[in-house]
XYZ file of C-alpha atoms in Angstrom:
512
model
C 21.823 42.193 -10.346
C 19.377 42.199 -13.257
C 21.478 41.112 -16.235
C 24.119 38.405 -15.908
C 26.393 36.815 -18.481
C 27.060 33.072 -18.503
C 30.839 32.732 -18.251
C 30.993 29.297 -16.637
C 28.733 26.256 -16.591
C 28.482 22.956 -14.771
C 26.977 20.211 -16.918
C 25.857 16.913 -15.372
C 23.323 14.993 -17.443
C 22.130 11.405 -17.746
C 20.875 11.730 -21.330
C 23.370 13.536 -23.551
C 20.989 13.980 -26.493
C 20.524 17.601 -27.538
C 23.639 18.813 -25.740
C 25.918 19.284 -28.746
C 24.570 22.648 -30.018
C 24.714 24.031 -26.475
C 28.336 22.964 -26.118
C 29.145 24.512 -29.477
C 27.646 27.864 -28.485
C 29.429 27.826 -25.140
C 32.701 27.180 -26.899
C 31.989 30.138 -29.204
C 31.347 32.393 -26.210
C 34.382 31.169 -24.277
C 32.317 29.690 -21.454
C 34.294 27.529 -19.019
C 32.630 24.117 -18.800
C 32.919 21.928 -15.709
C 31.830 18.307 -15.837
C 32.629 14.777 -14.772
C 32.191 11.126 -15.710
C 30.153 10.186 -18.734
C 29.019 13.762 -19.339
C 32.624 14.952 -19.529
C 33.476 12.192 -21.994
C 30.485 13.075 -24.165
C 31.269 16.803 -24.197
C 34.866 16.145 -25.153
C 33.684 13.891 -27.970
C 31.604 16.851 -29.178
C 34.754 18.934 -29.374
C 34.248 20.784 -26.120
C 36.946 21.674 -23.613
C 36.130 20.519 -20.084
C 37.531 21.284 -16.650
C 37.055 18.009 -14.691
C 35.148 18.479 -11.446
C 37.739 16.208 -9.815
C 40.401 18.885 -10.423
C 38.368 21.222 -8.201
C 37.436 18.809 -5.454
C 40.562 16.586 -5.379
C 38.105 13.684 -5.106
C 37.252 11.194 -7.838
C 33.763 9.917 -8.480
C 33.259 7.459 -5.595
C 30.844 4.818 -4.281
C 30.010 3.501 -7.718
C 29.183 6.972 -9.006
C 26.851 7.841 -6.130
C 29.054 10.803 -5.188
C 30.465 13.002 -7.946
C 29.474 16.653 -7.521
C 28.488 16.727 -3.834
C 31.313 18.952 -2.608
C 31.636 22.489 -1.105
C 33.761 23.680 -4.039
C 30.950 22.795 -6.416
C 28.015 23.986 -4.343
C 29.889 26.996 -3.036
C 30.500 28.069 -6.635
C 26.764 27.751 -7.328
C 25.381 29.266 -4.123
C 27.838 32.119 -3.709
C 26.043 35.473 -3.932
C 27.928 37.595 -6.409
C 26.783 40.900 -4.983
C 27.553 40.078 -1.353
C 31.058 41.099 -0.315
C 31.398 38.473 2.416
C 30.456 35.681 -0.022
C 32.927 37.015 -2.599
C 35.693 37.062 0.024
C 35.006 33.462 1.074
C 34.838 32.281 -2.538
C 38.257 33.837 -3.130
C 39.617 32.465 0.152
C 38.576 28.879 -0.568
C 39.100 28.934 -4.323
C 35.446 28.482 -5.234
C 34.900 29.125 -8.956
C 31.651 30.938 -9.729
C 29.295 28.781 -11.764
C 26.849 30.886 -13.723
C 24.868 28.090 -15.351
C 23.971 24.558 -14.240
C 22.604 22.011 -16.731
C 21.085 18.827 -15.327
C 19.202 15.839 -16.723
C 18.162 13.572 -13.860
C 18.461 9.798 -13.625
C 15.374 8.271 -15.322
C 13.576 7.136 -12.186
C 10.088 7.026 -13.724
C 11.254 5.145 -16.796
C 13.103 2.599 -14.653
C 10.024 2.130 -12.480
C 7.828 1.656 -15.546
C 10.209 -0.966 -16.913
C 9.391 -3.236 -13.925
C 13.060 -3.350 -12.957
C 14.248 -4.961 -9.729
C 13.959 -2.882 -6.574
C 17.719 -2.308 -6.265
C 17.874 -1.021 -9.835
C 15.021 1.387 -9.131
C 16.750 2.691 -6.001
C 19.962 3.319 -7.945
C 18.018 5.545 -10.326
C 17.064 7.925 -7.509
C 19.158 10.969 -8.358
C 20.813 12.728 -5.413
C 23.467 15.046 -6.812
C 21.314 16.208 -9.710
C 18.418 17.199 -7.462
C 20.810 19.038 -5.152
C 22.325 20.907 -8.103
C 18.891 21.955 -9.363
C 17.776 23.237 -5.970
C 21.024 25.094 -5.313
C 21.087 26.823 -8.699
C 17.370 27.635 -8.562
C 17.744 29.100 -5.095
C 20.536 31.373 -6.293
C 18.652 32.464 -9.426
C 19.714 36.040 -8.781
C 23.044 35.021 -10.287
C 22.670 31.522 -11.764
C 20.756 30.008 -14.675
C 19.395 26.528 -13.941
C 18.484 24.249 -16.847
C 16.837 21.298 -15.041
C 15.771 19.112 -17.955
C 16.068 18.575 -21.683
C 12.774 20.401 -22.172
C 14.600 23.648 -21.357
C 17.520 23.155 -23.764
C 15.783 25.194 -26.441
C 15.352 28.155 -24.107
C 19.014 28.043 -23.108
C 20.134 27.741 -26.712
C 18.140 30.862 -27.548
C 19.921 32.756 -24.735
C 23.315 31.616 -25.991
C 22.668 32.280 -29.684
C 20.559 35.437 -29.624
C 21.733 37.085 -26.399
C 25.361 35.883 -26.273
C 24.680 34.209 -22.933
C 23.236 37.278 -21.186
C 20.067 36.658 -19.139
C 17.711 38.977 -17.309
C 16.502 38.350 -13.774
C 13.018 37.637 -15.146
C 14.449 34.911 -17.379
C 16.412 33.359 -14.538
C 13.289 33.357 -12.377
C 11.458 31.376 -15.052
C 14.305 28.887 -15.299
C 14.332 28.583 -11.486
C 10.582 28.073 -11.245
C 10.833 25.245 -13.753
C 13.748 23.838 -11.767
C 11.665 23.517 -8.620
C 8.819 22.078 -10.699
C 11.146 19.344 -11.986
C 12.555 18.562 -8.548
C 9.103 18.576 -6.944
C 7.710 16.186 -9.557
C 10.708 13.884 -9.260
C 10.379 13.652 -5.476
C 6.623 13.166 -5.732
C 7.074 10.122 -7.957
C 9.722 8.675 -5.642
C 7.489 9.239 -2.615
C 4.544 7.505 -4.290
C 6.639 4.447 -5.110
C 8.326 4.250 -1.712
C 5.036 4.730 0.137
C 3.490 1.869 -1.811
C 6.613 -0.244 -1.318
C 6.452 0.444 2.426
C 2.779 -0.485 2.629
C 1.614 3.033 3.493
C -2.053 3.608 2.660
C -2.247 5.920 -0.359
C -5.193 7.714 1.249
C -3.017 8.839 4.161
C -1.257 11.466 2.058
C -2.029 13.581 -0.970
C 0.997 14.200 -3.152
C 0.184 14.681 -6.824
C 2.319 15.864 -9.706
C 2.020 15.756 -13.477
C 4.451 17.490 -15.821
C 2.601 16.761 -19.056
C -0.293 19.038 -19.836
C -2.197 20.700 -22.633
C -4.199 23.898 -22.830
C -7.883 23.520 -23.678
C -10.008 25.939 -25.663
C -11.772 26.713 -22.385
C -13.152 24.966 -19.335
C -16.717 23.828 -18.767
C -17.926 27.163 -20.148
C -16.284 29.661 -22.521
C -15.510 32.165 -19.752
C -13.564 29.534 -17.740
C -9.918 28.841 -18.648
C -9.097 25.120 -18.725
C -6.147 22.758 -18.915
C -5.640 18.988 -18.828
C -2.705 17.451 -16.972
C -1.780 13.918 -17.947
C -0.554 11.731 -20.781
C -3.498 11.475 -23.170
C -1.203 10.129 -25.863
C -0.466 7.182 -23.593
C -4.172 6.301 -23.555
C -5.389 7.249 -27.028
C -4.266 7.630 -30.607
C -6.323 10.473 -32.030
C -6.959 9.468 -35.619
C -9.141 12.352 -36.709
C -11.014 15.454 -35.650
C -10.654 18.643 -33.672
C -8.961 19.006 -30.296
C -10.683 17.475 -27.294
C -12.455 20.007 -25.093
C -12.871 20.055 -21.305
C -16.425 18.687 -21.594
C -15.300 16.117 -24.174
C -12.711 14.839 -21.711
C -15.267 14.474 -18.924
C -17.567 12.530 -21.230
C -14.727 10.422 -22.617
C -13.679 9.538 -19.077
C -17.241 8.467 -18.231
C -17.425 6.427 -21.438
C -14.131 4.635 -20.821
C -15.075 3.848 -17.225
C -18.470 2.488 -18.275
C -17.162 0.378 -21.141
C -14.561 -1.075 -18.788
C -17.446 -2.995 -17.208
C -18.121 -4.698 -20.544
C -14.554 -5.342 -21.689
C -15.034 -9.103 -21.565
C -18.593 -9.178 -22.877
C -19.800 -9.691 -26.426
C -19.924 -6.789 -28.909
C -21.134 -3.835 -26.845
C -21.867 -0.261 -27.851
C -22.647 2.709 -25.604
C -23.776 6.272 -26.244
C -23.216 8.865 -23.513
C -24.319 12.424 -22.953
C -23.258 14.611 -20.040
C -21.443 11.669 -18.424
C -24.509 9.381 -18.440
C -25.395 6.505 -20.746
C -28.409 7.255 -22.938
C -27.972 4.013 -24.864
C -26.105 0.743 -24.323
C -26.504 -2.742 -25.716
C -24.677 -6.041 -26.124
C -25.427 -8.031 -29.274
C -23.887 -10.702 -31.520
C -22.780 -8.038 -34.023
C -21.473 -4.576 -33.233
C -23.731 -2.857 -35.751
C -26.771 -4.364 -34.035
C -25.437 -3.262 -30.650
C -25.176 0.288 -32.020
C -28.686 0.293 -33.481
C -30.180 -1.054 -30.273
C -28.281 1.472 -28.154
C -29.413 4.334 -30.383
C -33.060 3.254 -30.164
C -33.004 3.762 -26.398
C -32.816 7.552 -26.761
C -32.074 8.872 -30.277
C -32.714 12.442 -29.138
C -30.074 12.513 -26.412
C -27.647 10.654 -28.689
C -27.291 13.786 -30.843
C -23.868 15.292 -30.072
C -22.978 12.381 -27.817
C -19.918 10.265 -27.119
C -19.894 6.826 -28.773
C -17.792 3.947 -27.521
C -17.435 0.290 -28.479
C -15.569 -2.660 -26.983
C -14.764 -4.029 -30.447
C -13.069 -2.497 -33.510
C -15.447 -0.400 -35.616
C -16.187 -2.178 -38.912
C -17.638 -0.778 -42.116
C -21.220 -1.798 -41.350
C -21.160 -0.092 -37.968
C -19.480 3.012 -39.384
C -22.164 3.340 -42.071
C -24.903 2.999 -39.461
C -23.218 5.676 -37.308
C -22.358 8.081 -40.095
C -25.609 10.054 -40.137
C -25.603 10.727 -36.380
C -23.851 13.888 -35.257
C -21.409 12.729 -32.599
C -18.588 14.545 -30.848
C -16.289 11.584 -30.184
C -16.058 7.930 -31.235
C -13.866 5.605 -29.151
C -12.907 2.027 -30.015
C -9.999 -0.416 -29.774
C -9.498 0.075 -33.514
C -11.148 1.133 -36.779
C -11.014 -0.695 -40.077
C -9.654 1.288 -43.026
C -13.103 1.224 -44.620
C -14.701 2.479 -41.390
C -12.199 5.333 -41.189
C -13.051 6.285 -44.755
C -16.685 6.729 -43.712
C -16.223 8.359 -40.313
C -13.583 10.877 -41.365
C -16.005 12.494 -43.809
C -17.089 14.701 -40.883
C -13.993 16.855 -40.344
C -14.633 17.691 -36.672
C -15.654 14.205 -35.515
C -13.001 13.026 -33.031
C -11.880 9.415 -33.512
C -9.916 7.871 -30.661
C -8.198 4.494 -30.704
C -7.901 3.426 -27.092
C -4.796 1.669 -25.812
C -4.485 -0.773 -22.893
C -3.474 1.546 -20.036
C -3.685 1.324 -16.256
C -6.220 3.833 -14.948
C -5.953 5.766 -11.655
C -7.075 3.892 -8.570
C -8.113 7.074 -6.756
C -10.373 9.971 -7.653
C -9.544 13.514 -6.606
C -11.760 16.603 -6.579
C -11.681 19.979 -4.887
C -14.191 20.670 -2.131
C -14.512 23.796 0.004
C -10.985 24.894 0.872
C -9.472 21.450 0.405
C -9.484 18.283 -1.638
C -11.502 15.061 -1.428
C -9.731 11.800 -2.277
C -11.279 8.346 -2.453
C -10.578 4.943 -3.919
C -12.431 4.427 -7.191
C -15.586 2.344 -7.089
C -14.026 -0.948 -8.088
C -16.918 -3.161 -7.044
C -18.813 -4.847 -9.861
C -21.566 -7.249 -8.912
C -21.875 -10.454 -10.900
C -24.552 -13.149 -10.843
C -23.123 -14.814 -7.754
C -23.256 -11.527 -5.821
C -27.031 -11.167 -6.159
C -29.074 -12.452 -3.217
C -32.716 -13.208 -3.841
C -34.846 -11.890 -0.951
C -38.315 -12.664 -2.344
C -40.409 -15.771 -2.873
C -40.291 -15.226 -6.619
C -36.943 -15.724 -8.355
C -35.929 -14.162 -11.644
C -35.257 -16.221 -14.746
C -31.651 -16.739 -15.867
C -32.129 -14.137 -18.586
C -33.558 -11.645 -16.099
C -30.656 -12.207 -13.714
C -28.228 -11.429 -16.531
C -30.213 -8.268 -17.217
C -30.079 -7.326 -13.535
C -26.293 -7.561 -13.605
C -26.261 -5.526 -16.834
C -28.547 -2.860 -15.362
C -26.526 -2.535 -12.166
C -23.345 -1.969 -14.169
C -25.073 0.909 -15.921
C -26.481 2.272 -12.657
C -22.999 2.251 -11.120
C -21.850 4.716 -13.783
C -24.932 6.956 -13.771
C -25.410 10.129 -11.716
C -27.377 9.592 -8.508
C -30.208 9.260 -7.801
C -30.677 6.840 -10.634
C -33.014 4.110 -11.785
C -32.085 1.937 -14.774
C -34.425 -0.226 -16.851
C -32.941 -2.994 -19.008
C -34.122 -5.952 -21.051
C -32.404 -8.517 -23.242
C -28.931 -7.032 -22.751
C -29.940 -3.478 -23.566
C -30.606 -0.242 -21.720
C -34.231 0.734 -22.191
C -34.284 3.952 -20.170
C -32.850 5.567 -17.069
C -33.639 8.347 -14.675
C -30.492 10.286 -13.879
C -29.326 12.781 -11.268
C -32.696 13.243 -9.592
C -33.206 14.557 -6.067
C -35.494 11.645 -5.219
C -35.461 8.023 -6.283
C -39.144 8.150 -7.150
C -38.509 11.056 -9.528
C -35.681 9.088 -11.162
C -38.042 6.151 -11.681
C -40.797 8.358 -13.114
C -38.284 9.978 -15.474
C -37.187 6.556 -16.731
C -40.784 5.487 -17.335
C -41.531 8.676 -19.285
C -38.430 8.234 -21.459
C -39.250 4.619 -22.268
C -42.784 5.585 -23.255
C -41.540 8.543 -25.324
C -39.543 6.227 -27.584
C -42.122 3.446 -27.732
C -40.102 0.979 -25.659
C -42.088 -1.572 -23.676
C -41.147 -2.192 -20.053
C -43.152 -5.405 -19.874
C -40.810 -8.077 -18.546
C -37.927 -5.635 -18.093
C -35.770 -5.395 -14.968
C -34.858 -2.443 -12.778
C -31.645 -1.491 -10.969
C -31.216 1.172 -8.321
C -27.890 2.644 -7.208
C -29.074 2.828 -3.574
C -31.744 1.331 -1.355
C -35.481 2.063 -1.475
C -36.471 4.032 1.627
C -40.151 3.222 0.962
C -42.036 0.682 -1.169
C -43.283 3.375 -3.579
C -40.515 2.596 -6.080
C -41.414 -1.066 -6.448
C -45.095 -0.145 -6.607
C -44.458 2.205 -9.556
C -42.108 -0.297 -11.206
C -44.732 -3.022 -10.963
C -47.281 -0.768 -12.585
C -44.879 -0.077 -15.455
C -44.335 -3.793 -16.180
C -41.054 -4.465 -14.352
C -40.679 -8.103 -13.260
C -37.358 -8.151 -11.367
C -35.491 -5.605 -9.262
C -31.945 -5.297 -7.938
C -30.856 -2.839 -5.259
C -28.206 -2.658 -2.524
C -30.648 -2.972 0.365
C -29.923 -1.552 3.783
C -33.033 0.497 4.482
C -34.751 0.040 7.829
C -37.895 -0.412 5.735
C -36.508 -2.994 3.303
C -39.164 -5.456 4.403
C -41.972 -3.210 3.113
C -40.516 -3.362 -0.397
C -39.928 -7.106 -0.086
C -43.513 -7.661 1.087
C -44.907 -5.724 -1.853
C -42.851 -7.818 -4.277
C -44.011 -11.032 -2.633
C -47.638 -9.917 -2.810
C -47.399 -8.980 -6.500
C -45.100 -11.653 -7.929
C -41.951 -9.565 -8.420
C -38.452 -10.889 -7.862
C -36.086 -8.747 -5.800
C -32.352 -9.163 -5.349
C -29.983 -7.333 -3.038
C -26.242 -6.831 -3.395
C -25.178 -5.089 -0.188
C -23.153 -2.600 -2.268
C -24.257 0.993 -2.860
C -23.125 2.868 -5.969
C -23.703 6.548 -5.340
C -22.142 8.798 -7.976
C -22.154 12.555 -7.463
């Protein structure tokens, strides 16, 4: 049948908020309401008349509330096909009342999990009856309207108020599709928790679900539709500016990941463009960190993403104000800084919140999906092994660590030059390591930045000694790289012969 009128409804919800106007409309339309337990009590308090489920099943709520609606008289009334004579006969034979609408709000499993509750409490918030009701009603959408969550209350209320409870098949299909979306997401979250609890490697299965999402103006290019799934509001407070775009989000992600390496360092400022750092510095004052970062590549900084590991103060805001930037990210902004930065109406200001980030990265490839653990390795001073006769100074070693952190978050192949806690230049995303090094040298020269006494980091090993030869000629005095080439010794020998210090980490940081 195409059109169907709601004449009876089963309501079983955890959260009763938002139910009252629905109950009122059902009362107006003479809809028979079935319910049990706390939901029944709440509906009656709203002035609604309720037929207790127990009067149908002859069973009370048992096992501490674990079993309330799981009964043939309930599910038969939901699953019975109205247009099938044999189903109609059996419903009449067994006294199964047709239920035209099912309203469910599931136990708050995710919220209980997030609250760090005890394991037994989490298990008790795994809804059984509610999920079964959603699936049954959604399956029989030819005859039944399923309202699987509070987010659909508005749609149901519209049907009751404007259509006197009459739905079309197309409408019931949409309700049903959302019902399976809710049940799928719920089970996905339970599976993820139970798999972790059972010690199952997260890489053994791929089971992702995210209900929250927002449409984007477009994807990477205007002809590509785009959407973001996730809880951005849980990570940022947007204080000003236009909506974030697809490309903004990619750059913001790169910026957040990079600045995570410097969370415990002194005032640090980074400028990114197309997911790569074009400026980064750590200084005693944030404004000086910004100025030093900008000096690395003021051309690429135009239209970039700016991020700091300290609140933005007035001095820093004034220094930043003349640069056109898409997004500024910081732990906070002073009122005076906001007054300066909000003068550009489209500039996006994001206050970042402490939030756990995903431990796995996911991307489509061919006709499937690639999943890997995030690159969580960060090399510190103690992880650097000197393999040459010459050793770096303490300051140079600190710069080597700094440079490798930047290299880790730069597109491969990459070479990074750094000095005195600042990025001087980098070669990014090149098809050969030598080309990446040459690009970095050209950029440093273009902005009048001396490489004399600077250090160099490489995301992967040197297959030949040509990289250290070129670095030496440019003024580099210390080098860090993962090592692992069968020709490592050639690079080591060159360094020994020319007074360069070389360190190896044993950890590669490819980024594609």
